[in-house]
PDB file of C-alpha atoms in Angstrom:
ATOM      1  CA  MET S   1       0.009  -0.008  -0.016  1.00 67.00           C
ATOM      2  CA  TYR S   2       2.814   2.408   0.902  1.00 70.00           C
ATOM      3  CA  LEU S   3       4.513   1.925  -2.437  1.00 75.00           C
ATOM      4  CA  TRP S   4       1.256   2.175  -4.545  1.00 77.00           C
ATOM      5  CA  LEU S   5       0.337   5.376  -2.708  1.00 76.00           C
ATOM      6  CA  PHE S   6       3.778   6.881  -3.195  1.00 75.00           C
ATOM      7  CA  GLN S   7       3.684   6.034  -6.986  1.00 74.00           C
ATOM      8  CA  HIS S   8       0.427   7.908  -7.366  1.00 72.00           C
ATOM      9  CA  LEU S   9       1.365  10.969  -5.219  1.00 76.00           C
ATOM     10  CA  ARG S  10       4.946  11.345  -6.419  1.00 73.00           C
ATOM     11  CA  PRO S  11       4.131  13.130  -9.702  1.00 69.00           C
ATOM     12  CA  PHE S  12       2.629  16.010  -7.720  1.00 72.00           C
ATOM     13  CA  THR S  13       6.010  17.042  -6.422  1.00 71.00           C
ATOM     14  CA  ARG S  14       7.913  17.094  -9.777  1.00 70.00           C
ATOM     15  CA  ASN S  15       7.261  20.778 -10.602  1.00 69.00           C
ATOM     16  CA  SER S  16       8.824  22.620  -7.730  1.00 75.00           C
ATOM     17  CA  LYS S  17      10.902  25.537  -8.834  1.00 82.00           C
ATOM     18  CA  ASN S  18      13.090  25.274  -5.688  1.00 87.00           C
ATOM     19  CA  SER S  19      13.690  21.556  -5.516  1.00 86.00           C
ATOM     20  CA  ILE S  20      16.506  19.893  -7.461  1.00 85.00           C
ATOM     21  CA  ALA S  21      16.808  16.238  -8.318  1.00 81.00           C
ATOM     22  CA  ASN S  22      20.635  16.004  -8.924  1.00 80.00           C
ATOM     23  CA  SER S  23      23.753  17.945  -9.499  1.00 77.00           C
ATOM     24  CA  ILE S  24      23.061  18.452 -13.200  1.00 82.00           C
ATOM     25  CA  GLU S  25      19.841  20.242 -12.501  1.00 84.00           C
ATOM     26  CA  PHE S  26      21.607  22.179  -9.771  1.00 83.00           C
ATOM     27  CA  LEU S  27      24.189  23.458 -12.253  1.00 80.00           C
ATOM     28  CA  HIS S  28      21.518  24.190 -14.768  1.00 83.00           C
ATOM     29  CA  LYS S  29      19.524  26.362 -12.383  1.00 85.00           C
ATOM     30  CA  LEU S  30      22.704  28.327 -11.520  1.00 82.00           C
ATOM     31  CA  GLN S  31      22.963  29.551 -15.069  1.00 82.00           C
ATOM     32  CA  GLY S  32      23.249  33.322 -15.172  1.00 82.00           C
ATOM     33  CA  ILE S  33      23.384  33.868 -11.441  1.00 84.00           C
ATOM     34  CA  THR S  34      26.040  36.203 -10.115  1.00 83.00           C
ATOM     35  CA  ILE S  35      27.023  37.211  -6.567  1.00 84.00           C
ATOM     36  CA  SER S  36      27.657  40.847  -5.632  1.00 86.00           C
ATOM     37  CA  ALA S  37      29.949  42.058  -2.929  1.00 86.00           C
ATOM     38  CA  ASP S  38      27.067  42.549  -0.465  1.00 90.00           C
ATOM     39  CA  GLU S  39      25.764  38.987  -0.902  1.00 90.00           C
ATOM     40  CA  ILE S  40      26.905  35.652   0.550  1.00 88.00           C
ATOM     41  CA  MET S  41      26.423  31.956  -0.234  1.00 86.00           C
ATOM     42  CA  VAL S  42      25.248  29.745   2.620  1.00 88.00           C
ATOM     43  CA  SER S  43      23.472  26.471   3.208  1.00 87.00           C
ATOM     44  CA  PHE S  44      20.516  25.843   5.483  1.00 89.00           C
ATOM     45  CA  ASP S  45      19.868  22.328   6.680  1.00 87.00           C
ATOM     46  CA  ILE S  46      16.482  21.322   7.956  1.00 84.00           C
ATOM     47  CA  PHE S  47      17.063  19.682  11.310  1.00 84.00           C
ATOM     48  CA  SER S  48      15.603  16.159  11.514  1.00 80.00           C
ATOM     49  CA  LEU S  49      12.981  16.803   8.830  1.00 80.00           C
ATOM     50  CA  PHE S  50      11.664  13.222   8.617  1.00 76.00           C
ATOM     51  CA  THR S  51      11.156  12.907  12.350  1.00 76.00           C
ATOM     52  CA  SER S  52       9.800  16.324  12.962  1.00 76.00           C
ATOM     53  CA  ALA S  53       7.494  17.199  10.026  1.00 75.00           C
ATOM     54  CA  PRO S  54       4.014  18.006  11.383  1.00 77.00           C
ATOM     55  CA  LEU S  55       1.727  15.293   9.929  1.00 77.00           C
ATOM     56  CA  ASP S  56      -1.379  17.499  10.007  1.00 81.00           C
ATOM     57  CA  VAL S  57       0.433  19.957   7.793  1.00 80.00           C
ATOM     58  CA  SER S  58       1.615  17.195   5.489  1.00 80.00           C
ATOM     59  CA  ARG S  59      -1.890  15.892   5.113  1.00 81.00           C
ATOM     60  CA  GLN S  60      -3.330  19.287   4.406  1.00 82.00           C
ATOM     61  CA  CYS S  61      -0.751  19.967   1.724  1.00 79.00           C
ATOM     62  CA  THR S  62      -1.518  16.642   0.155  1.00 81.00           C
ATOM     63  CA  GLU S  63      -5.267  17.403   0.123  1.00 80.00           C
ATOM     64  CA  GLU S  64      -4.641  20.593  -1.816  1.00 78.00           C
ATOM     65  CA  LEU S  65      -2.411  18.966  -4.458  1.00 73.00           C
ATOM     66  CA  PRO S  66      -5.043  17.287  -6.683  1.00 62.00           C
ATOM     67  CA  GLN S  67      -6.802  20.688  -7.122  1.00 63.00           C
ATOM     68  CA  SER S  68      -3.696  21.775  -9.023  1.00 63.00           C
ATOM     69  CA  TYR S  69      -2.722  18.545 -10.722  1.00 65.00           C
ATOM     70  CA  PRO S  70      -5.337  16.087 -12.145  1.00 66.00           C
ATOM     71  CA  THR S  71      -5.074  12.378 -11.203  1.00 70.00           C
ATOM     72  CA  ASP S  72      -6.708   9.228 -12.415  1.00 76.00           C
ATOM     73  CA  VAL S  73      -7.457   8.167  -8.842  1.00 76.00           C
ATOM     74  CA  PRO S  74     -10.173   9.933  -6.836  1.00 77.00           C
ATOM     75  CA  SER S  75      -8.481  12.353  -4.397  1.00 75.00           C
ATOM     76  CA  THR S  76     -10.769  11.104  -1.604  1.00 80.00           C
ATOM     77  CA  ALA S  77      -9.316   7.612  -2.109  1.00 82.00           C
ATOM     78  CA  LEU S  78      -5.758   8.873  -1.965  1.00 80.00           C
ATOM     79  CA  LEU S  79      -6.455  10.818   1.210  1.00 80.00           C
ATOM     80  CA  GLU S  80      -8.080   7.824   2.880  1.00 83.00           C
ATOM     81  CA  LEU S  81      -5.068   5.650   2.118  1.00 81.00           C
ATOM     82  CA  LEU S  82      -2.756   8.384   3.355  1.00 80.00           C
ATOM     83  CA  ASP S  83      -4.721   8.563   6.592  1.00 79.00           C
ATOM     84  CA  LEU S  84      -4.190   4.891   7.106  1.00 79.00           C
ATOM     85  CA  CYS S  85      -0.418   5.294   6.482  1.00 74.00           C
ATOM     86  CA  LEU S  86      -0.119   8.169   8.850  1.00 73.00           C
ATOM     87  CA  GLU S  87      -2.224   6.664  11.686  1.00 73.00           C
ATOM     88  CA  THR S  88       0.306   5.355  14.274  1.00 69.00           C
ATOM     89  CA  ASN S  89      -1.130   4.429  17.646  1.00 70.00           C
ATOM     90  CA  PHE S  90       0.503   2.346  20.415  1.00 73.00           C
ATOM     91  CA  SER S  91       0.118   1.659  24.105  1.00 80.00           C
ATOM     92  CA  PHE S  92       2.741   1.851  26.815  1.00 81.00           C
ATOM     93  CA  ASP S  93       2.320   1.506  30.543  1.00 85.00           C
ATOM     94  CA  ASN S  94      -1.555   1.385  30.229  1.00 85.00           C
ATOM     95  CA  LYS S  95      -1.597   4.542  28.189  1.00 85.00           C
ATOM     96  CA  TYR S  96      -2.457   5.091  24.580  1.00 82.00           C
ATOM     97  CA  TYR S  97      -0.354   7.374  22.338  1.00 75.00           C
ATOM     98  CA  GLN S  98      -0.781   8.809  18.904  1.00 72.00           C
ATOM     99  CA  GLN S  99       2.178   9.968  16.765  1.00 68.00           C
ATOM    100  CA  LEU S 100       1.574  13.586  15.683  1.00 70.00           C
ATOM    101  CA  ASN S 101       4.941  14.477  14.117  1.00 71.00           C
ATOM    102  CA  GLY S 102       7.335  12.579  11.871  1.00 70.00           C
ATOM    103  CA  ALA S 103       6.959   9.970   9.174  1.00 71.00           C
ATOM    104  CA  PRO S 104       8.303   6.385   9.285  1.00 68.00           C
ATOM    105  CA  MET S 105      11.890   6.232   8.265  1.00 69.00           C
ATOM    106  CA  GLY S 106      12.755   4.135   5.187  1.00 72.00           C
ATOM    107  CA  LEU S 107       9.307   4.274   3.468  1.00 74.00           C
ATOM    108  CA  PRO S 108       8.933   6.043   0.110  1.00 76.00           C
ATOM    109  CA  ILE S 109       5.793   7.819   1.282  1.00 78.00           C
ATOM    110  CA  SER S 110       7.901   9.547   3.975  1.00 80.00           C
ATOM    111  CA  GLY S 111       9.949  11.322   1.378  1.00 80.00           C
ATOM    112  CA  PHE S 112       6.837  12.567  -0.329  1.00 82.00           C
ATOM    113  CA  LEU S 113       5.390  13.875   2.960  1.00 82.00           C
ATOM    114  CA  ALA S 114       8.598  15.651   3.771  1.00 82.00           C
ATOM    115  CA  GLU S 115       8.598  17.214   0.323  1.00 84.00           C
ATOM    116  CA  VAL S 116       5.089  18.597   0.434  1.00 84.00           C
ATOM    117  CA  THR S 117       5.667  19.957   3.963  1.00 84.00           C
ATOM    118  CA  VAL S 118       8.736  21.859   2.683  1.00 86.00           C
ATOM    119  CA  TRP S 119       6.690  23.106  -0.226  1.00 85.00           C
ATOM    120  CA  ARG S 120       4.238  24.735   2.145  1.00 84.00           C
ATOM    121  CA  PHE S 121       7.031  26.084   4.251  1.00 86.00           C
ATOM    122  CA  GLU S 122       8.745  27.659   1.212  1.00 89.00           C
ATOM    123  CA  ALA S 123       5.490  29.210   0.019  1.00 88.00           C
ATOM    124  CA  ILE S 124       5.063  30.986   3.387  1.00 89.00           C
ATOM    125  CA  ALA S 125       8.687  31.895   4.367  1.00 91.00           C
ATOM    126  CA  LEU S 126      10.484  32.777   1.162  1.00 92.00           C
ATOM    127  CA  PRO S 127       8.303  35.734   0.054  1.00 93.00           C
ATOM    128  CA  LEU S 128       9.033  37.389   3.444  1.00 92.00           C
ATOM    129  CA  VAL S 129      12.736  37.622   2.776  1.00 89.00           C
ATOM    130  CA  SER S 130      13.161  36.907  -0.916  1.00 90.00           C
ATOM    131  CA  PRO S 131      16.708  35.513  -1.147  1.00 93.00           C
ATOM    132  CA  LYS S 132      18.272  35.917  -4.676  1.00 93.00           C
ATOM    133  CA  CYS S 133      18.585  32.068  -4.917  1.00 92.00           C
ATOM    134  CA  TRP S 134      17.107  29.181  -2.961  1.00 93.00           C
ATOM    135  CA  LEU S 135      17.716  25.682  -4.269  1.00 91.00           C
ATOM    136  CA  ARG S 136      16.980  22.595  -2.246  1.00 89.00           C
ATOM    137  CA  TYR S 137      17.837  18.892  -2.387  1.00 86.00           C
ATOM    138  CA  VAL S 138      15.443  17.152   0.061  1.00 82.00           C
ATOM    139  CA  ASP S 139      16.431  18.985   3.282  1.00 84.00           C
ATOM    140  CA  ASP S 140      19.675  20.670   2.264  1.00 85.00           C
ATOM    141  CA  THR S 141      19.665  24.115   0.594  1.00 88.00           C
ATOM    142  CA  PHE S 142      21.938  26.375  -1.400  1.00 88.00           C
ATOM    143  CA  VAL S 143      21.144  30.033  -0.788  1.00 91.00           C
ATOM    144  CA  ILE S 144      22.382  33.416  -2.012  1.00 91.00           C
ATOM    145  CA  VAL S 145      21.183  36.234   0.248  1.00 93.00           C
ATOM    146  CA  ARG S 146      22.338  39.759   1.153  1.00 93.00           C
ATOM    147  CA  LYS S 147      24.712  39.688   4.085  1.00 93.00           C
ATOM    148  CA  ASP S 148      22.504  42.078   6.040  1.00 94.00           C
ATOM    149  CA  GLN S 149      19.470  39.862   5.579  1.00 94.00           C
ATOM    150  CA  LEU S 150      21.026  36.593   6.670  1.00 94.00           C
ATOM    151  CA  GLU S 151      20.050  36.714  10.338  1.00 94.00           C
ATOM    152  CA  ASN S 152      16.575  37.878   9.470  1.00 94.00           C
ATOM    153  CA  LEU S 153      16.203  34.939   6.951  1.00 93.00           C
ATOM    154  CA  HIS S 154      17.309  32.416   9.505  1.00 94.00           C
ATOM    155  CA  ASN S 155      14.812  33.795  12.070  1.00 94.00           C
ATOM    156  CA  VAL S 156      11.993  33.668   9.498  1.00 93.00           C
ATOM    157  CA  LEU S 157      12.866  30.162   8.612  1.00 92.00           C
ATOM    158  CA  ASP S 158      12.784  28.880  12.226  1.00 92.00           C
ATOM    159  CA  ALA S 159       9.582  30.706  12.984  1.00 92.00           C
ATOM    160  CA  THR S 160       7.412  29.596   9.980  1.00 89.00           C
ATOM    161  CA  LEU S 161       6.241  26.008  10.842  1.00 84.00           C
ATOM    162  CA  PRO S 162       6.184  24.421  14.338  1.00 78.00           C
ATOM    163  CA  GLY S 163       8.891  21.762  14.599  1.00 78.00           C
ATOM    164  CA  ILE S 164      10.801  22.772  11.474  1.00 85.00           C
ATOM    165  CA  LYS S 165      14.117  24.273  12.465  1.00 89.00           C
ATOM    166  CA  PHE S 166      17.251  25.062  10.392  1.00 91.00           C
ATOM    167  CA  THR S 167      20.968  24.892  11.003  1.00 89.00           C
ATOM    168  CA  LEU S 168      23.156  27.313   9.108  1.00 90.00           C
ATOM    169  CA  GLU S 169      26.431  26.278   7.431  1.00 84.00           C
ATOM    170  CA  MET S 170      28.827  28.918   6.113  1.00 76.00           C
ATOM    171  CA  LYS S 171      32.472  29.382   5.364  1.00 57.00           C
ATOM    172  CA  PRO S 172      34.513  32.426   6.578  1.00 38.00           C
ATOM    173  CA  THR S 173      35.576  33.028   2.922  1.00 40.00           C
ATOM    174  CA  PRO S 174      32.997  33.520   0.128  1.00 40.00           C
ATOM    175  CA  ASN S 175      34.770  31.382  -2.520  1.00 41.00           C
ATOM    176  CA  SER S 176      34.352  27.970  -0.970  1.00 36.00           C
ATOM    177  CA  LEU S 177      31.384  25.654  -0.518  1.00 42.00           C
ATOM    178  CA  SER S 178      33.454  22.534   0.243  1.00 43.00           C
ATOM    179  CA  SER S 179      31.830  21.952   3.724  1.00 41.00           C
ATOM    180  CA  MET S 180      28.272  22.236   2.383  1.00 44.00           C
ATOM    181  CA  PRO S 181      26.099  19.226   1.436  1.00 46.00           C
ATOM    182  CA  PHE S 182      25.987  18.016  -2.180  1.00 47.00           C
ATOM    183  CA  TYR S 183      28.384  20.650  -3.529  1.00 52.00           C
ATOM    184  CA  ASN S 184      31.864  20.254  -5.030  1.00 49.00           C
ATOM    185  CA  ASP S 185      34.055  23.245  -4.560  1.00 45.00           C
ATOM    186  CA  ASN S 186      35.651  22.666  -7.999  1.00 45.00           C
ATOM    187  CA  TRP S 187      32.694  24.452  -9.634  1.00 44.00           C
ATOM    188  CA  MET S 188      33.336  27.708  -7.660  1.00 47.00           C
ATOM    189  CA  GLU S 189      36.799  29.200  -8.156  1.00 38.00           C
ATOM    190  CA  HIS S 190      36.261  32.906  -8.298  1.00 39.00           C
ATOM    191  CA  TYR S 191      33.918  35.006  -6.178  1.00 39.00           C
ATOM    192  CA  GLY S 192      30.841  35.993  -8.356  1.00 48.00           C
ATOM    193  CA  GLN S 193      31.772  33.898 -11.447  1.00 49.00           C
ATOM    194  CA  LEU S 194      29.269  31.009 -11.140  1.00 55.00           C
ATOM    195  CA  SER S 195      28.490  30.644 -14.853  1.00 43.00           C
ATOM    196  CA  THR S 196      32.128  30.267 -15.991  1.00 38.00           C
ATOM    197  CA  ALA S 197      32.909  27.591 -13.414  1.00 42.00           C
ATOM    198  CA  LYS S 198      29.632  25.817 -14.218  1.00 42.00           C
ATOM    199  CA  LYS S 199      30.415  25.445 -17.953  1.00 40.00           C
ATOM    200  CA  ARG S 200      33.879  24.054 -17.113  1.00 39.00           C
ATOM    201  CA  ILE S 201      32.318  21.382 -14.950  1.00 38.00           C
ATOM    202  CA  GLN S 202      29.762  20.408 -17.648  1.00 40.00           C
ATOM    203  CA  LYS S 203      32.527  19.864 -20.235  1.00 37.00           C
ATOM    204  CA  SER S 204      34.553  17.670 -17.915  1.00 38.00           C
ATOM    205  CA  SER S 205      31.713  15.358 -16.929  1.00 40.00           C
TER     206      SER S 205
END
């Protein structure tokens, strides 16, 4: 059931303008982007996304998706199956508990739920600060933002959805991303010259 549901829900998440599938798409979306002296490249990592995503938000986001993307399966059927997947109850010490946050690790449907939750988050948070560039691979992001807006951006990110918090990764010098997730510092050799380095990488691959 998990796999069948994932296969029918996954197409809804393929058109995100901020999400990237691999390094090739990452390089393609960097085309034409430059960095000025008052801007900085950083990476925000969502802390424990799969175990902290609010399930009520995930379900609400999923409920809204069929309104934008047609499907051959009735949306009510998809939501009923999703409710079965999300319902986790257990007893301990004569008390009953219900899981409200986090999706099961290792299941394909968990990746979908995390993705739609971050979609909602991005729709709320990013217009408030408007970084020049925000690209995301699952829960790791590449961001270009003005230096004087960095702290405000971090505060906005942490305050948008309950349970969703971000850690900030940055280098003391602007011409290296070697410590950031899914980046190779070979593509960035000179401050502000993303396009030139990008083309060089494509030719060598």
